[in-house]
């Protein structure tokens, strides 16, 4: 029997922390050592980038931490060959502005439909779609290996015992891709000397969103537009070794909702740590 603490095992191999690039939109502030991006005002000028280009097969994963009512539209995410270190003139929006500049492949995350293949594709005359993530609990990439459960929202792991299947239980509370707690990933794979861009939404590969990206023309950074109702996102660390403190926080948050943290019989500093408001 697998011990419950194995729900999110240690990452394989020491790796640098994944961060946002310090060059970003005017309305973005970076927090938690550049792992959190928050839009402070308006709904525009909120472009952010990965600090480093992505490797083929590497997953760049963010969790929606805050939403803000009163706006329309949601998070935009994709890839760009514009290097943020060159401090090029940033447009207001990823869509359509950055996309129209070329060398960028970006899509909007919607509440209900993000797949680029359908159930009919799986059951019809065409071959069944095979996820780029494979079927095993441990996902191997050129950047390192990690447990599939890291791709899931924390509330999906409540009341699980042992290693959780990546297939959702029917009685679980639904979570929309645009909800707080949703985890959105971006990655690309090489097919016939071109790159294919994939979204990974709450553990599920959505299929090739864009094909025929000329990846040899330049490195590909992840781009995240904290747009519309999406107010704040946090990078989820998939690679490298988690600290004991962070592993304990993950385990606690698997069993309670974030809005129940204040009711725990714990010191205020630990409650703030559980809310990602401070470090211990």
Coordinates of N, CA, C and O in Angstrom, one line a residue, residues 89-211:
X89 N 9.1 46.5 -27.4 CA 7.9 47.3 -27.1 C 6.8 46.3 -26.9 O 6.3 45.6 -27.8
X90 N 6.2 46.3 -25.7 CA 5.2 45.4 -25.4 C 3.8 46.0 -25.8 O 3.5 47.1 -25.4
X91 N 3.0 45.2 -26.5 CA 1.6 45.7 -26.8 C 0.7 45.6 -25.6 O 1.1 45.0 -24.5
X92 N -0.5 46.1 -25.7 CA -1.4 46.0 -24.6 C -1.9 44.6 -24.3 O -2.0 44.2 -23.1
X93 N -2.1 43.8 -25.4 CA -2.7 42.5 -25.2 C -1.9 41.4 -26.0 O -1.3 41.7 -27.0
X94 N -2.1 40.2 -25.5 CA -1.5 39.1 -26.3 C -2.3 38.8 -27.5 O -1.8 38.5 -28.6
X95 N -3.7 38.9 -27.4 CA -4.6 38.8 -28.5 C -5.4 40.1 -28.7 O -6.0 40.5 -27.7
X96 N -5.4 40.7 -29.8 CA -4.7 40.2 -31.0 C -3.3 40.8 -31.2 O -2.6 40.4 -32.1
X97 N -2.9 41.7 -30.3 CA -1.8 42.6 -30.6 C -0.5 41.8 -30.8 O 0.2 41.9 -31.8
X98 N -0.1 41.0 -29.8 CA 1.2 40.3 -29.8 C 1.2 39.3 -31.0 O 2.1 39.1 -31.7
X99 N 0.0 38.6 -31.1 CA -0.1 37.6 -32.1 C 0.1 38.2 -33.5 O 0.7 37.6 -34.4
X100 N -0.5 39.4 -33.7 CA -0.4 40.1 -35.0 C 1.0 40.6 -35.3 O 1.3 40.9 -36.5
X101 N 1.9 40.6 -34.3 CA 3.3 41.0 -34.5 C 4.1 39.9 -35.2 O 5.2 40.1 -35.6
X102 N 3.5 38.7 -35.2 CA 4.2 37.5 -35.8 C 5.1 36.9 -34.7 O 5.3 37.4 -33.6
X103 N 5.5 35.7 -35.1 CA 6.5 34.9 -34.2 C 5.9 34.6 -32.8 O 6.6 34.4 -31.9
X104 N 4.6 34.6 -32.7 CA 3.9 34.3 -31.5 C 2.6 33.5 -31.8 O 1.9 33.8 -32.8
X105 N 2.4 32.5 -30.9 CA 1.2 31.6 -31.1 C 0.5 31.5 -29.8 O 1.0 30.9 -28.8
X106 N -0.7 32.2 -29.7 CA -1.4 32.4 -28.5 C -2.8 32.1 -28.6 O -3.4 32.3 -29.7
X107 N -3.4 31.6 -27.6 CA -4.9 31.3 -27.6 C -5.5 31.7 -26.3 O -4.8 31.8 -25.2
X108 N -6.8 31.9 -26.3 CA -7.5 32.3 -25.0 C -8.0 31.0 -24.4 O -8.4 30.1 -25.0
X109 N -7.9 31.0 -23.1 CA -8.5 29.9 -22.3 C -10.0 30.2 -22.1 O -10.3 31.3 -21.6
X110 N -10.9 29.3 -22.4 CA -12.3 29.5 -22.2 C -12.9 28.7 -21.1 O -12.2 27.7 -20.6
X111 N -14.1 29.0 -20.7 CA -14.7 28.3 -19.6 C -15.0 26.8 -19.9 O -14.9 25.9 -19.0
X112 N -15.4 26.5 -21.2 CA -15.9 25.2 -21.4 C -15.1 24.4 -22.5 O -15.0 23.2 -22.3
X113 N -14.7 25.0 -23.5 CA -14.1 24.2 -24.6 C -12.7 24.7 -25.0 O -12.5 25.8 -25.5
X114 N -11.7 23.8 -24.8 CA -10.4 24.2 -25.2 C -9.7 23.1 -26.0 O -8.6 23.2 -26.5
X115 N -10.4 21.9 -26.1 CA -9.8 20.8 -26.9 C -9.7 21.1 -28.4 O -10.6 21.8 -28.9
X116 N -8.7 20.6 -29.0 CA -8.6 20.7 -30.4 C -8.9 19.4 -31.1 O -8.7 19.2 -32.3
X117 N -9.3 18.4 -30.3 CA -9.8 17.1 -30.9 C -11.1 16.8 -30.2 O -11.4 17.4 -29.1
X118 N -12.0 16.0 -30.8 CA -13.3 15.7 -30.2 C -13.4 14.3 -29.9 O -12.6 13.4 -30.3
X119 N -14.5 13.9 -29.1 CA -14.7 12.5 -28.8 C -15.0 11.7 -30.1 O -14.7 10.5 -30.2
X120 N -15.5 12.4 -31.1 CA -15.8 11.7 -32.4 C -14.5 11.2 -33.0 O -14.4 10.2 -33.7
X121 N -13.4 12.0 -32.8 CA -12.1 11.7 -33.3 C -11.6 10.3 -32.7 O -11.0 9.5 -33.4
X122 N -12.0 10.2 -31.4 CA -11.5 9.0 -30.7 C -12.3 7.7 -31.1 O -11.8 6.6 -31.0
X123 N -13.6 7.9 -31.5 CA -14.4 6.8 -31.8 C -14.8 6.6 -33.3 O -15.4 5.6 -33.6
X124 N -14.3 7.5 -34.1 CA -14.7 7.4 -35.5 C -13.6 6.7 -36.3 O -12.9 5.8 -35.8
X125 N -13.5 7.1 -37.6 CA -12.6 6.3 -38.5 C -11.2 6.7 -38.3 O -10.3 5.9 -38.6
X126 N -10.9 7.9 -37.7 CA -9.5 8.3 -37.5 C -8.9 7.5 -36.3 O -9.7 7.0 -35.5
X127 N -7.6 7.5 -36.2 CA -7.0 6.8 -35.1 C -7.3 7.6 -33.8 O -7.4 8.8 -33.8
X128 N -7.4 6.9 -32.6 CA -7.6 7.5 -31.3 C -6.5 8.5 -31.0 O -5.3 8.3 -31.4
X129 N -6.8 9.6 -30.4 CA -5.8 10.6 -30.0 C -5.0 10.1 -28.8 O -5.5 9.6 -27.8
X130 N -3.7 10.2 -28.9 CA -2.8 9.7 -27.8 C -2.1 11.0 -27.2 O -1.5 11.8 -27.9
X131 N -2.4 11.2 -25.9 CA -1.8 12.3 -25.2 C -0.3 12.4 -25.3 O 0.4 11.4 -25.2
X132 N 0.2 13.6 -25.4 CA 1.7 13.8 -25.4 C 2.2 13.5 -24.0 O 3.4 13.3 -23.8
X133 N 1.3 13.4 -23.0 CA 1.8 13.1 -21.6 C 2.0 11.6 -21.3 O 2.5 11.3 -20.3
X134 N 1.5 10.8 -22.3 CA 1.5 9.4 -22.0 C 0.4 9.0 -21.0 O -0.5 9.7 -20.7
X135 N 0.6 7.7 -20.5 CA -0.4 7.2 -19.5 C 0.1 6.9 -18.1 O -0.7 6.6 -17.3
X136 N 1.4 7.0 -17.9 CA 1.9 6.6 -16.6 C 1.8 7.8 -15.6 O 1.5 8.9 -16.0
X137 N 1.9 7.4 -14.3 CA 1.8 8.4 -13.3 C 3.0 9.4 -13.2 O 2.9 10.5 -12.8
X138 N 4.1 8.9 -13.7 CA 5.3 9.7 -13.7 C 5.5 10.2 -15.2 O 5.6 9.4 -16.1
X139 N 5.6 11.5 -15.3 CA 5.7 12.1 -16.7 C 7.2 12.5 -16.9 O 7.7 13.2 -16.0
X140 N 7.8 12.0 -17.9 CA 9.2 12.2 -18.2 C 9.3 13.2 -19.3 O 8.7 13.1 -20.3
X141 N 10.2 14.3 -19.1 CA 10.4 15.3 -20.1 C 11.9 15.5 -20.1 O 12.7 15.2 -19.2
X142 N 12.4 16.2 -21.2 CA 13.9 16.5 -21.2 C 14.3 17.4 -20.0 O 15.5 17.4 -19.7
X143 N 13.4 18.1 -19.4 CA 13.8 19.0 -18.3 C 13.8 18.2 -17.0 O 14.4 18.7 -16.0
X144 N 13.2 17.1 -16.9 CA 13.1 16.3 -15.7 C 11.8 15.5 -15.7 O 11.0 15.6 -16.6
X145 N 11.6 14.8 -14.6 CA 10.4 14.0 -14.4 C 9.6 14.6 -13.2 O 10.1 15.1 -12.3
X146 N 8.2 14.4 -13.3 CA 7.4 14.8 -12.2 C 6.1 13.9 -12.1 O 5.8 13.2 -13.1
X147 N 5.4 13.9 -11.0 CA 4.2 13.1 -10.9 C 3.1 13.8 -11.5 O 2.9 15.1 -11.4
X148 N 2.2 13.1 -12.2 CA 1.1 13.6 -12.9 C 0.2 14.4 -12.0 O -0.5 15.3 -12.5
X149 N 0.1 14.0 -10.8 CA -0.8 14.7 -9.8 C -0.5 16.2 -9.7 O -1.4 17.0 -9.3
X150 N 0.7 16.6 -10.0 CA 1.1 18.0 -9.9 C 0.3 18.9 -11.0 O 0.2 20.1 -10.8
X151 N -0.2 18.2 -12.0 CA -1.0 19.0 -13.0 C -2.4 19.2 -12.6 O -3.1 20.0 -13.3
X152 N -2.8 18.6 -11.5 CA -4.2 18.6 -11.1 C -4.4 19.8 -10.1 O -3.6 20.1 -9.3
X153 N -5.6 20.4 -10.1 CA -6.0 21.3 -9.0 C -5.9 20.6 -7.7 O -6.3 19.5 -7.6
X154 N -5.6 21.4 -6.7 CA -5.4 20.7 -5.3 C -6.7 20.1 -4.9 O -6.7 19.1 -4.2
X155 N -7.9 20.8 -5.2 CA -9.1 20.2 -4.7 C -9.5 18.9 -5.4 O -10.4 18.2 -4.9
X156 N -8.8 18.6 -6.5 CA -9.1 17.3 -7.1 C -8.5 16.2 -6.3 O -8.8 15.0 -6.5
X157 N -7.5 16.5 -5.4 CA -6.8 15.5 -4.7 C -7.4 15.3 -3.3 O -6.9 14.5 -2.5
X158 N -8.4 16.1 -2.9 CA -9.0 15.9 -1.6 C -9.6 14.5 -1.4 O -10.2 13.9 -2.3
X159 N -9.3 13.9 -0.3 CA -9.8 12.6 0.1 C -9.3 11.5 -0.7 O -9.8 10.4 -0.7
X160 N -8.2 11.7 -1.5 CA -7.6 10.6 -2.2 C -6.7 9.8 -1.3 O -6.1 10.4 -0.3
X161 N -6.5 8.6 -1.5 CA -5.5 7.8 -0.8 C -4.6 7.1 -1.8 O -5.1 6.6 -2.8
X162 N -3.3 7.0 -1.5 CA -2.4 6.4 -2.4 C -2.2 7.4 -3.6 O -2.5 8.5 -3.6
X163 N -1.6 6.8 -4.7 CA -1.4 7.6 -5.9 C -2.7 7.8 -6.6 O -3.4 6.9 -6.9
X164 N -3.0 9.1 -6.9 CA -4.3 9.4 -7.5 C -4.3 9.1 -9.0 O -3.3 9.5 -9.6
X165 N -5.3 8.6 -9.5 CA -5.4 8.4 -10.9 C -5.6 9.8 -11.6 O -6.1 10.7 -11.0
X166 N -5.1 9.9 -12.8 CA -5.3 11.2 -13.5 C -6.7 11.3 -14.1 O -7.0 12.3 -14.6
X167 N -7.5 10.2 -14.0 CA -8.9 10.3 -14.4 C -9.7 10.8 -13.3 O -9.7 10.3 -12.2
X168 N -10.5 11.8 -13.5 CA -11.3 12.5 -12.5 C -12.5 11.5 -12.1 O -13.1 10.9 -12.9
X169 N -12.8 11.6 -10.8 CA -14.0 10.8 -10.3 C -15.3 11.6 -10.7 O -15.3 12.8 -10.6
X170 N -16.3 10.9 -11.0 CA -17.5 11.6 -11.4 C -18.2 12.4 -10.3 O -18.9 13.4 -10.6
X171 N -18.0 12.0 -9.0 CA -18.6 12.8 -7.9 C -17.8 13.9 -7.5 O -18.1 14.6 -6.5
X172 N -16.6 14.2 -8.1 CA -15.8 15.3 -7.7 C -16.5 16.6 -8.1 O -17.1 16.7 -9.1
X173 N -16.2 17.7 -7.3 CA -16.7 19.0 -7.7 C -16.1 19.5 -8.9 O -14.9 19.5 -9.1
X174 N -16.9 19.9 -9.9 CA -16.3 20.4 -11.2 C -15.5 21.7 -11.0 O -15.8 22.5 -10.2
X175 N -14.5 21.8 -11.8 CA -13.7 23.1 -11.9 C -13.5 23.4 -13.3 O -13.2 22.6 -14.2
X176 N -13.9 24.7 -13.6 CA -13.7 25.2 -15.0 C -12.3 25.6 -15.2 O -11.6 26.0 -14.3
X177 N -11.8 25.6 -16.5 CA -10.5 26.0 -16.8 C -10.2 27.5 -16.3 O -9.0 27.8 -16.1
X178 N -11.2 28.3 -16.2 CA -11.0 29.7 -15.8 C -11.2 29.9 -14.3 O -11.1 31.1 -13.9
X179 N -11.5 28.9 -13.5 CA -11.8 29.1 -12.1 C -10.5 29.2 -11.3 O -9.4 28.8 -11.8
X180 N -10.6 29.8 -10.1 CA -9.5 29.8 -9.2 C -9.1 28.4 -8.9 O -10.0 27.5 -8.6
X181 N -7.8 28.1 -8.9 CA -7.4 26.7 -8.6 C -7.1 25.9 -9.9 O -6.4 24.9 -9.8
X182 N -7.6 26.4 -11.0 CA -7.3 25.7 -12.3 C -5.8 25.8 -12.6 O -5.2 26.8 -12.4
X183 N -5.3 24.7 -13.2 CA -3.9 24.7 -13.5 C -3.7 24.5 -15.0 O -4.3 23.6 -15.6
X184 N -3.1 25.5 -15.6 CA -3.0 25.6 -17.1 C -1.5 25.5 -17.5 O -0.7 26.3 -17.0
X185 N -1.2 24.6 -18.4 CA 0.1 24.3 -18.8 C 0.3 24.6 -20.3 O -0.7 24.5 -21.1
X186 N 1.5 24.9 -20.7 CA 1.8 25.1 -22.1 C 3.1 24.3 -22.4 O 4.0 24.3 -21.6
X187 N 3.2 23.7 -23.5 CA 4.4 22.9 -23.9 C 4.3 22.8 -25.4 O 3.4 23.1 -26.1
X188 N 5.5 22.3 -26.0 CA 5.5 22.0 -27.4 C 6.3 20.7 -27.6 O 7.2 20.4 -26.8
X189 N 6.0 20.0 -28.7 CA 6.8 18.9 -29.1 C 7.2 19.1 -30.6 O 6.6 19.8 -31.3
X190 N 8.2 18.4 -31.0 CA 8.8 18.5 -32.3 C 8.1 17.4 -33.2 O 8.2 16.2 -32.8
X191 N 7.5 17.8 -34.3 CA 6.9 16.8 -35.3 C 7.4 17.3 -36.7 O 7.0 18.3 -37.1
X192 N 8.1 16.4 -37.3 CA 8.6 16.7 -38.7 C 9.2 18.1 -38.8 O 8.9 18.9 -39.7
X193 N 10.2 18.3 -37.9 CA 11.0 19.5 -38.0 C 10.2 20.8 -37.7 O 10.7 21.9 -38.0
X194 N 9.0 20.7 -37.1 CA 8.2 21.8 -36.7 C 7.8 21.5 -35.3 O 7.8 20.4 -34.8
X195 N 7.4 22.6 -34.6 CA 6.8 22.5 -33.2 C 5.3 22.5 -33.3 O 4.7 23.2 -34.0
X196 N 4.7 21.7 -32.4 CA 3.3 21.7 -32.1 C 3.0 22.1 -30.7 O 3.6 21.5 -29.8
X197 N 2.2 23.1 -30.5 CA 1.9 23.7 -29.2 C 0.7 23.0 -28.6 O -0.3 22.8 -29.3
X198 N 0.8 22.6 -27.3 CA -0.3 21.9 -26.6 C -0.6 22.7 -25.3 O 0.3 23.2 -24.6
X199 N -1.9 22.7 -25.0 CA -2.3 23.2 -23.7 C -2.5 21.9 -22.8 O -3.0 20.9 -23.3
X200 N -2.1 22.0 -21.5 CA -2.4 21.0 -20.6 C -3.3 21.7 -19.5 O -2.9 22.5 -18.8
X201 N -4.6 21.3 -19.5 CA -5.6 22.0 -18.6 C -6.1 21.0 -17.6 O -6.7 20.0 -17.9
X202 N -5.7 21.3 -16.3 CA -6.1 20.4 -15.2 C -5.8 18.9 -15.4 O -6.6 18.1 -15.2
X203 N -4.6 18.7 -15.9 CA -4.1 17.4 -16.1 C -4.4 16.7 -17.5 O -3.9 15.6 -17.7
X204 N -5.2 17.4 -18.3 CA -5.6 16.8 -19.6 C -4.9 17.5 -20.8 O -5.1 18.8 -20.9
X205 N -4.3 16.8 -21.6 CA -3.7 17.3 -22.9 C -4.9 17.7 -23.8 O -5.7 16.8 -24.1
X206 N -4.9 18.9 -24.3 CA -6.0 19.3 -25.1 C -5.8 19.1 -26.6 O -6.6 19.5 -27.4
X207 N -4.6 18.5 -26.9 CA -4.3 18.3 -28.3 C -3.5 19.4 -28.9 O -3.3 20.4 -28.3
X208 N -3.0 19.2 -30.2 CA -2.2 20.3 -30.8 C -3.0 21.5 -31.1 O -3.7 21.5 -32.1
X209 N -2.8 22.6 -30.4 CA -3.5 23.8 -30.6 C -3.0 24.5 -31.9 O -3.8 25.1 -32.6
X210 N -1.7 24.5 -32.0 CA -1.0 25.1 -33.2 C 0.0 24.1 -33.7 O 0.8 23.5 -33.0
X211 N 0.1 23.9 -35.1 CA 1.1 23.1 -35.7 C 2.0 24.0 -36.5 O 1.7 25.1 -36.8

